[in-house]
mmCIF file of C-alpha atoms and ligand atoms in Angstrom:
data_model
loop_
_atom_site.group_PDB
_atom_site.id
_atom_site.type_symbol
_atom_site.label_atom_id
_atom_site.label_comp_id
_atom_site.label_asym_id
_atom_site.label_seq_id
_atom_site.Cartn_x
_atom_site.Cartn_y
_atom_site.Cartn_z
ATOM 1 C CA MET L 229 0.000 0.000 0.000
ATOM 2 C CA VAL L 230 1.209 3.474 -0.842
ATOM 3 C CA GLU L 231 -0.140 6.583 0.836
ATOM 4 C CA PHE L 232 0.167 10.226 -0.111
ATOM 5 C CA SER L 233 -1.719 13.481 0.263
ATOM 6 C CA ASN L 234 -2.855 16.204 -2.090
ATOM 7 C CA GLU L 235 -4.461 19.308 -0.589
ATOM 8 C CA ASN L 236 -6.944 17.978 2.007
ATOM 9 C CA ILE L 237 -7.243 14.518 0.573
ATOM 10 C CA HIS L 238 -5.335 11.553 1.888
ATOM 11 C CA PHE L 239 -4.887 8.779 -0.685
ATOM 12 C CA ARG L 240 -4.307 5.099 -0.028
ATOM 13 C CA LEU L 241 -3.407 3.104 -3.057
ATOM 14 C CA PHE L 242 -3.833 -0.678 -2.872
ATOM 15 C CA LYS L 243 -2.847 -3.410 -5.291
ATOM 16 C CA ASN L 244 -6.481 -4.434 -5.762
ATOM 17 C CA LYS L 245 -10.010 -3.729 -4.577
ATOM 18 C CA GLY L 246 -10.026 -6.720 -2.201
ATOM 19 C CA LEU L 247 -7.197 -5.205 -0.144
ATOM 20 C CA GLY L 248 -8.724 -1.725 -0.365
ATOM 21 C CA SER L 249 -12.103 -3.068 0.772
ATOM 22 C CA ASP L 250 -10.474 -4.885 3.717
ATOM 23 C CA TYR L 251 -8.908 -1.597 4.760
ATOM 24 C CA ILE L 252 -12.231 0.282 4.567
ATOM 25 C CA SER L 253 -14.136 -2.404 6.463
ATOM 26 C CA GLU L 254 -11.534 -2.147 9.235
ATOM 27 C CA LEU L 255 -12.050 1.626 9.381
ATOM 28 C CA ILE L 256 -15.809 1.158 9.730
ATOM 29 C CA ASN L 257 -15.310 -1.637 12.241
ATOM 30 C CA SER L 258 -13.086 0.603 14.402
ATOM 31 C CA GLU L 259 -15.584 3.460 14.167
ATOM 32 C CA ILE L 260 -18.374 1.197 15.439
ATOM 33 C CA ASP L 261 -16.231 -0.492 18.130
ATOM 34 C CA GLY L 262 -14.889 2.874 19.330
ATOM 35 C CA ASN L 263 -18.369 4.336 19.674
ATOM 36 C CA ASN L 264 -19.753 1.136 21.236
ATOM 37 C CA SER L 265 -17.075 1.262 23.918
ATOM 38 C CA LEU L 266 -18.194 4.817 24.753
ATOM 39 C CA SER L 267 -21.865 3.700 24.674
ATOM 40 C CA LYS L 268 -22.399 6.067 21.759
ATOM 41 C CA SER L 269 -24.233 5.258 18.575
ATOM 42 C CA SER L 270 -22.397 5.304 15.247
ATOM 43 C CA VAL L 271 -24.010 7.259 12.458
ATOM 44 C CA LEU L 272 -22.931 5.903 9.098
ATOM 45 C CA GLY L 273 -23.622 7.304 5.643
ATOM 46 C CA LEU L 274 -23.801 4.366 3.245
ATOM 47 C CA ALA L 275 -23.290 3.915 -0.482
ATOM 48 C CA THR L 276 -24.582 1.386 -2.991
ATOM 49 C CA GLY L 277 -23.391 0.135 -6.392
ATOM 50 C CA SER L 278 -20.689 -2.436 -7.046
ATOM 51 C CA SER L 279 -17.921 -0.533 -5.219
ATOM 52 C CA PRO L 280 -18.883 -1.210 -1.559
ATOM 53 C CA LYS L 281 -20.005 -4.839 -1.977
ATOM 54 C CA LYS L 282 -16.766 -6.340 -0.664
ATOM 55 C CA VAL L 283 -16.696 -3.854 2.210
ATOM 56 C CA TYR L 284 -20.165 -5.031 3.278
ATOM 57 C CA GLU L 285 -19.163 -8.704 2.847
ATOM 58 C CA LYS L 286 -16.252 -8.174 5.218
ATOM 59 C CA LEU L 287 -18.433 -6.374 7.771
ATOM 60 C CA ILE L 288 -20.872 -9.307 7.696
ATOM 61 C CA THR L 289 -17.958 -11.697 8.302
ATOM 62 C CA ASN L 290 -16.802 -9.534 11.208
ATOM 63 C CA HIS L 291 -20.323 -9.600 12.606
ATOM 64 C CA ASN L 292 -20.525 -13.399 12.321
ATOM 65 C CA LYS L 293 -17.012 -14.282 13.422
ATOM 66 C CA GLU L 294 -15.769 -11.424 15.583
ATOM 67 C CA GLY L 295 -18.884 -10.182 17.307
ATOM 68 C CA LEU L 296 -19.102 -6.829 15.527
ATOM 69 C CA SER L 297 -22.498 -5.468 16.561
ATOM 70 C CA PHE L 298 -24.697 -3.036 14.634
ATOM 71 C CA ARG L 299 -27.149 -2.629 17.509
ATOM 72 C CA ASN L 300 -26.020 0.960 18.071
ATOM 73 C CA VAL L 301 -25.564 1.824 14.404
ATOM 74 C CA VAL L 302 -27.777 4.320 12.594
ATOM 75 C CA THR L 303 -27.522 4.458 8.804
ATOM 76 C CA PHE L 304 -28.409 7.030 6.182
ATOM 77 C CA ASN L 305 -28.202 5.983 2.563
ATOM 78 C CA LEU L 306 -26.921 8.439 0.032
ATOM 79 C CA ASP L 307 -29.586 7.974 -2.586
ATOM 80 C CA GLU L 308 -32.439 6.038 -4.176
ATOM 81 C CA TYR L 309 -33.869 5.901 -7.674
ATOM 82 C CA TYR L 310 -37.187 7.660 -8.320
ATOM 83 C CA PRO L 311 -39.689 6.314 -8.943
ATOM 84 C CA ILE L 312 -38.936 2.816 -7.694
ATOM 85 C CA GLU L 313 -40.627 0.356 -5.343
ATOM 86 C CA PRO L 314 -38.513 -0.690 -2.353
ATOM 87 C CA GLU L 315 -39.116 -4.363 -3.282
ATOM 88 C CA SER L 316 -37.734 -3.872 -6.802
ATOM 89 C CA GLN L 317 -34.551 -5.880 -7.461
ATOM 90 C CA ASN L 318 -32.866 -2.652 -8.546
ATOM 91 C CA SER L 319 -33.855 -0.403 -5.667
ATOM 92 C CA TYR L 320 -31.110 0.683 -3.302
ATOM 93 C CA HIS L 321 -33.474 -0.309 -0.498
ATOM 94 C CA HIS L 322 -33.376 -3.904 -1.763
ATOM 95 C CA TYR L 323 -29.614 -3.689 -2.334
ATOM 96 C CA MET L 324 -28.952 -2.607 1.258
ATOM 97 C CA TYR L 325 -31.037 -5.382 2.796
ATOM 98 C CA GLU L 326 -29.512 -8.034 0.534
ATOM 99 C CA ASN L 327 -25.910 -6.868 0.850
ATOM 100 C CA LEU L 328 -25.803 -5.851 4.507
ATOM 101 C CA PHE L 329 -28.845 -5.247 6.684
ATOM 102 C CA LYS L 330 -30.496 -8.671 6.669
ATOM 103 C CA HIS L 331 -27.182 -10.282 7.686
ATOM 104 C CA VAL L 332 -26.446 -8.149 10.753
ATOM 105 C CA ASP L 333 -28.175 -7.105 13.998
ATOM 106 C CA ILE L 334 -29.130 -3.569 12.956
ATOM 107 C CA ASP L 335 -32.449 -2.256 14.313
ATOM 108 C CA PRO L 336 -34.675 -1.551 11.270
ATOM 109 C CA LYS L 337 -35.871 1.672 12.881
ATOM 110 C CA ASN L 338 -32.302 2.979 12.629
ATOM 111 C CA ILE L 339 -32.224 2.584 8.841
ATOM 112 C CA TYR L 340 -32.917 5.676 6.722
ATOM 113 C CA ILE L 341 -33.101 5.375 2.936
ATOM 114 C CA PRO L 342 -34.729 7.997 0.688
ATOM 115 C CA ASN L 343 -38.217 6.854 -0.317
ATOM 116 C CA GLY L 344 -38.508 6.230 -4.060
ATOM 117 C CA MET L 345 -42.303 5.821 -4.006
ATOM 118 C CA LEU L 346 -43.553 9.202 -2.828
ATOM 119 C CA ASP L 347 -46.122 11.389 -4.454
ATOM 120 C CA PRO L 348 -44.084 14.128 -6.206
ATOM 121 C CA ASP L 349 -45.697 16.796 -3.978
ATOM 122 C CA ASP L 350 -44.380 15.063 -0.868
ATOM 123 C CA ILE L 351 -40.755 14.894 -2.000
ATOM 124 C CA PRO L 352 -39.569 18.311 -0.723
ATOM 125 C CA ASN L 353 -40.862 17.592 2.819
ATOM 126 C CA HIS L 354 -39.374 14.118 2.761
ATOM 127 C CA CYS L 355 -35.981 15.533 1.769
ATOM 128 C CA GLU L 356 -36.107 18.158 4.477
ATOM 129 C CA ALA L 357 -37.087 15.554 7.083
ATOM 130 C CA PHE L 358 -34.146 13.389 5.934
ATOM 131 C CA GLU L 359 -31.750 16.295 6.534
ATOM 132 C CA HIS L 360 -33.307 16.977 9.964
ATOM 133 C CA LYS L 361 -33.005 13.336 10.959
ATOM 134 C CA ILE L 362 -29.276 13.408 10.233
ATOM 135 C CA GLU L 363 -28.945 16.508 12.427
ATOM 136 C CA GLU L 364 -31.030 14.916 15.189
ATOM 137 C CA PHE L 365 -28.508 12.092 15.414
ATOM 138 C CA GLY L 366 -25.675 14.620 15.670
ATOM 139 C CA GLY L 367 -24.544 14.352 12.036
ATOM 140 C CA ILE L 368 -22.876 11.557 10.098
ATOM 141 C CA ASP L 369 -19.707 10.195 11.730
ATOM 142 C CA LEU L 370 -18.415 8.395 8.667
ATOM 143 C CA GLN L 371 -19.712 8.750 5.124
ATOM 144 C CA LEU L 372 -18.841 5.992 2.672
ATOM 145 C CA LEU L 373 -18.795 7.094 -0.960
ATOM 146 C CA GLY L 374 -18.311 5.575 -4.374
ATOM 147 C CA VAL L 375 -17.822 7.648 -7.496
ATOM 148 C CA GLY L 376 -19.473 7.514 -10.901
ATOM 149 C CA GLY L 377 -17.388 7.439 -14.087
ATOM 150 C CA ASN L 378 -18.546 11.039 -14.673
ATOM 151 C CA GLY L 379 -17.370 12.073 -11.194
ATOM 152 C CA HIS L 380 -20.775 12.008 -9.510
ATOM 153 C CA ILE L 381 -20.992 11.374 -5.772
ATOM 154 C CA GLY L 382 -24.306 9.998 -4.529
ATOM 155 C CA PHE L 383 -26.448 11.042 -7.482
ATOM 156 C CA ASN L 384 -24.993 14.547 -7.562
ATOM 157 C CA GLU L 385 -24.412 14.702 -11.275
ATOM 158 C CA PRO L 386 -22.150 17.211 -13.052
ATOM 159 C CA GLY L 387 -23.707 20.658 -12.575
ATOM 160 C CA SER L 388 -24.635 19.980 -8.914
ATOM 161 C CA LYS L 389 -23.947 22.894 -6.620
ATOM 162 C CA ILE L 390 -21.736 22.878 -3.555
ATOM 163 C CA ASN L 391 -24.602 24.072 -1.334
ATOM 164 C CA SER L 392 -27.073 21.440 -2.593
ATOM 165 C CA LYS L 393 -29.049 19.435 -0.040
ATOM 166 C CA THR L 394 -31.130 16.256 -0.241
ATOM 167 C CA ARG L 395 -33.389 16.639 -3.275
ATOM 168 C CA LEU L 396 -34.912 15.103 -6.386
ATOM 169 C CA VAL L 397 -32.470 15.148 -9.326
ATOM 170 C CA GLN L 398 -32.571 14.189 -12.968
ATOM 171 C CA LEU L 399 -30.047 11.497 -13.849
ATOM 172 C CA ASP L 400 -27.359 12.018 -16.463
ATOM 173 C CA HIS L 401 -27.611 10.081 -19.690
ATOM 174 C CA LYS L 402 -24.301 8.362 -18.840
ATOM 175 C CA THR L 403 -25.538 7.298 -15.396
ATOM 176 C CA ARG L 404 -28.730 5.909 -16.894
ATOM 177 C CA SER L 405 -26.933 4.038 -19.662
ATOM 178 C CA ASP L 406 -24.495 2.572 -17.090
ATOM 179 C CA ALA L 407 -27.548 1.281 -15.167
ATOM 180 C CA ALA L 408 -29.597 0.255 -18.233
ATOM 181 C CA GLU L 409 -28.466 -3.368 -18.317
ATOM 182 C CA LYS L 410 -29.743 -4.005 -14.796
ATOM 183 C CA PHE L 411 -33.069 -2.379 -15.634
ATOM 184 C CA ARG L 412 -33.300 -4.355 -18.917
ATOM 185 C CA GLY L 413 -33.042 -1.341 -21.168
ATOM 186 C CA LEU L 414 -32.800 2.435 -21.046
ATOM 187 C CA ASN L 415 -36.581 2.827 -21.331
ATOM 188 C CA ASN L 416 -37.071 1.016 -18.009
ATOM 189 C CA THR L 417 -34.288 2.925 -16.255
ATOM 190 C CA PRO L 418 -35.534 5.633 -13.882
ATOM 191 C CA GLU L 419 -34.951 9.197 -15.021
ATOM 192 C CA TYR L 420 -34.764 10.603 -11.514
ATOM 193 C CA ALA L 421 -33.341 9.915 -8.092
ATOM 194 C CA ILE L 422 -33.442 11.354 -4.596
ATOM 195 C CA THR L 423 -29.943 12.053 -3.347
ATOM 196 C CA MET L 424 -28.164 13.667 -0.430
ATOM 197 C CA GLY L 425 -26.704 16.933 -1.668
ATOM 198 C CA ILE L 426 -23.056 17.961 -1.849
ATOM 199 C CA LYS L 427 -23.541 20.052 1.278
ATOM 200 C CA THR L 428 -25.122 17.090 3.098
ATOM 201 C CA ILE L 429 -22.128 14.927 2.185
ATOM 202 C CA LEU L 430 -19.563 17.572 3.129
ATOM 203 C CA LYS L 431 -21.158 17.935 6.573
ATOM 204 C CA ALA L 432 -20.110 14.376 7.495
ATOM 205 C CA LYS L 433 -17.300 14.310 10.067
ATOM 206 C CA LYS L 434 -15.201 11.877 8.014
ATOM 207 C CA ILE L 435 -15.510 10.788 4.386
ATOM 208 C CA VAL L 436 -14.114 7.599 2.930
ATOM 209 C CA CYS L 437 -14.371 7.446 -0.844
ATOM 210 C CA MET L 438 -13.445 4.336 -2.825
ATOM 211 C CA ALA L 439 -12.719 3.886 -6.517
ATOM 212 C CA TRP L 440 -11.867 0.631 -8.252
ATOM 213 C CA GLY L 441 -11.093 0.023 -11.921
ATOM 214 C CA THR L 442 -10.112 2.021 -14.994
ATOM 215 C CA SER L 443 -13.621 3.447 -15.495
ATOM 216 C CA LYS L 444 -12.994 5.661 -12.432
ATOM 217 C CA ALA L 445 -9.455 6.752 -13.395
ATOM 218 C CA GLU L 446 -10.446 9.956 -15.197
ATOM 219 C CA ALA L 447 -12.646 11.141 -12.320
ATOM 220 C CA ILE L 448 -9.843 10.447 -9.832
ATOM 221 C CA SER L 449 -7.283 12.302 -11.947
ATOM 222 C CA GLN L 450 -9.482 15.439 -11.663
ATOM 223 C CA LEU L 451 -8.579 15.633 -7.974
ATOM 224 C CA PHE L 452 -5.053 16.591 -9.043
ATOM 225 C CA ASN L 453 -6.150 19.659 -11.002
ATOM 226 C CA LYS L 454 -6.192 22.889 -9.019
ATOM 227 C CA GLU L 455 -9.811 23.539 -9.954
ATOM 228 C CA ILE L 456 -12.838 22.618 -7.858
ATOM 229 C CA THR L 457 -15.552 22.326 -10.466
ATOM 230 C CA ASP L 458 -19.166 21.230 -10.705
ATOM 231 C CA LYS L 459 -18.172 19.525 -13.981
ATOM 232 C CA TRP L 460 -16.553 16.883 -11.734
ATOM 233 C CA PRO L 461 -18.575 16.787 -8.469
ATOM 234 C CA ILE L 462 -15.909 14.586 -6.827
ATOM 235 C CA THR L 463 -13.627 17.658 -6.753
ATOM 236 C CA PHE L 464 -15.911 19.182 -4.072
ATOM 237 C CA LEU L 465 -14.356 16.673 -1.662
ATOM 238 C CA LYS L 466 -11.292 18.940 -1.571
ATOM 239 C CA GLU L 467 -13.413 21.310 0.543
ATOM 240 C CA HIS L 468 -13.627 18.734 3.347
ATOM 241 C CA PRO L 469 -10.913 18.539 6.033
ATOM 242 C CA GLN L 470 -10.947 14.754 6.482
ATOM 243 C CA VAL L 471 -11.266 12.705 3.321
ATOM 244 C CA GLU L 472 -9.613 9.384 2.630
ATOM 245 C CA LEU L 473 -9.588 8.246 -0.965
ATOM 246 C CA VAL L 474 -9.014 4.510 -1.278
ATOM 247 C CA LEU L 475 -7.952 3.345 -4.733
ATOM 248 C CA ASP L 476 -6.826 0.272 -6.577
ATOM 249 C CA GLU L 477 -4.015 0.534 -9.125
ATOM 250 C CA GLU L 478 -6.395 0.854 -12.085
ATOM 251 C CA ALA L 479 -8.335 3.754 -10.587
ATOM 252 C CA ALA L 480 -4.993 5.489 -9.891
ATOM 253 C CA SER L 481 -3.644 4.836 -13.393
ATOM 254 C CA LEU L 482 -4.175 8.409 -14.686
ATOM 255 C CA ILE L 483 -2.556 10.168 -11.729
ATOM 256 C CA ASP L 484 0.533 11.930 -13.050
ATOM 257 C CA PRO L 485 3.511 9.726 -12.035
ATOM 258 C CA ASP L 486 5.581 12.895 -11.508
ATOM 259 C CA PHE L 487 3.122 13.914 -8.851
ATOM 260 C CA LEU L 488 3.542 10.619 -7.041
ATOM 261 C CA LYS L 489 7.352 10.959 -7.133
ATOM 262 C CA LYS L 490 7.275 14.481 -5.777
ATOM 263 C CA GLU L 491 5.116 13.546 -2.841
ATOM 264 C CA ASP L 492 6.243 12.011 0.363
ATOM 265 C CA LEU L 493 5.440 8.384 -0.431
ATOM 266 C CA VAL L 494 5.202 5.910 2.370
ATOM 267 C CA ASN L 495 5.582 2.292 1.311
ATOM 268 C CA LYS L 496 4.341 -0.327 3.672
HETATM 269 C C1 GLP K 159 -24.245 4.972 -8.633
HETATM 270 C C2 GLP K 159 -24.588 5.481 -7.199
HETATM 271 C C3 GLP K 159 -23.390 6.046 -6.530
HETATM 272 C C4 GLP K 159 -22.252 5.095 -6.782
HETATM 273 C C5 GLP K 159 -21.838 5.200 -8.226
HETATM 274 C C6 GLP K 159 -20.807 4.190 -8.654
HETATM 275 O O1 GLP K 159 -24.994 5.502 -9.615
HETATM 276 N N1 GLP K 159 -25.643 6.412 -7.119
HETATM 277 O O2 GLP K 159 -23.653 6.238 -5.144
HETATM 278 O O3 GLP K 159 -21.167 5.419 -5.982
HETATM 279 O O4 GLP K 159 -22.946 5.228 -9.075
HETATM 280 O O5 GLP K 159 -21.365 2.928 -8.853
HETATM 281 P P1 GLP K 159 -20.479 1.624 -8.880
HETATM 282 O O6 GLP K 159 -19.946 1.449 -7.497
HETATM 283 O O7 GLP K 159 -21.437 0.530 -9.251
HETATM 284 O O8 GLP K 159 -19.406 1.822 -9.871
#
């Protein structure tokens, strides 16, 4: 593993996503254990998609074999498609139960996922209530993030503003075509989603963002330009004081090698 920093972001580069995912699951495990030992709850912001699957697998193993308990864990999911039924195979609600929640001892009343089935008129209130709930729990302790090939975080597509909050958004054509296979065609792929905003994400105390594979390399390379730009929403992470970016070699493949040499590399 190689680690280096650029501006506020601390990078950890692993040989592959398995090792990177092990590292992230240990971070989450320590967050939960640390809070449990202080009798405090842990407030986690959770991501979906292919990127965190191995992280969740490892957490389930830790729950089964090492007694990791989710009894004092509260979770807020980043986003959900709209419209979508929670029971749909492609909903993030379904994803979270299948990939984590049904395998651990989390209390269902501590699970918050944007509702993809609301009447359109009820969406603004729902989004505001979601933001308030996060505040009520004292804010998110650790936000897990993936990144889209176009640099989106959550479903904050290019053009999203730094002060955006939880809201209904229209999905980018690229995001929809990336998801089209799962939905059996672009016509069946939702056009909208409800997502935490950039501001909501940046309010988390710690952020851990993961990127695996060459399809993420261009978005990651944008973090090495001076500019913070809504063309690449991931660059807003530079505004946060405590971000860890966990990469595999492919996702790091477009980082300028000169940059890596100039930095204070630590090889472990
Ligand atoms: C999806 C999700 C994001 C996710 C990203 C990457 O559209 N809304 O939260 O991080 O795109 O997905 P994947 O991990 O499958 O590459």
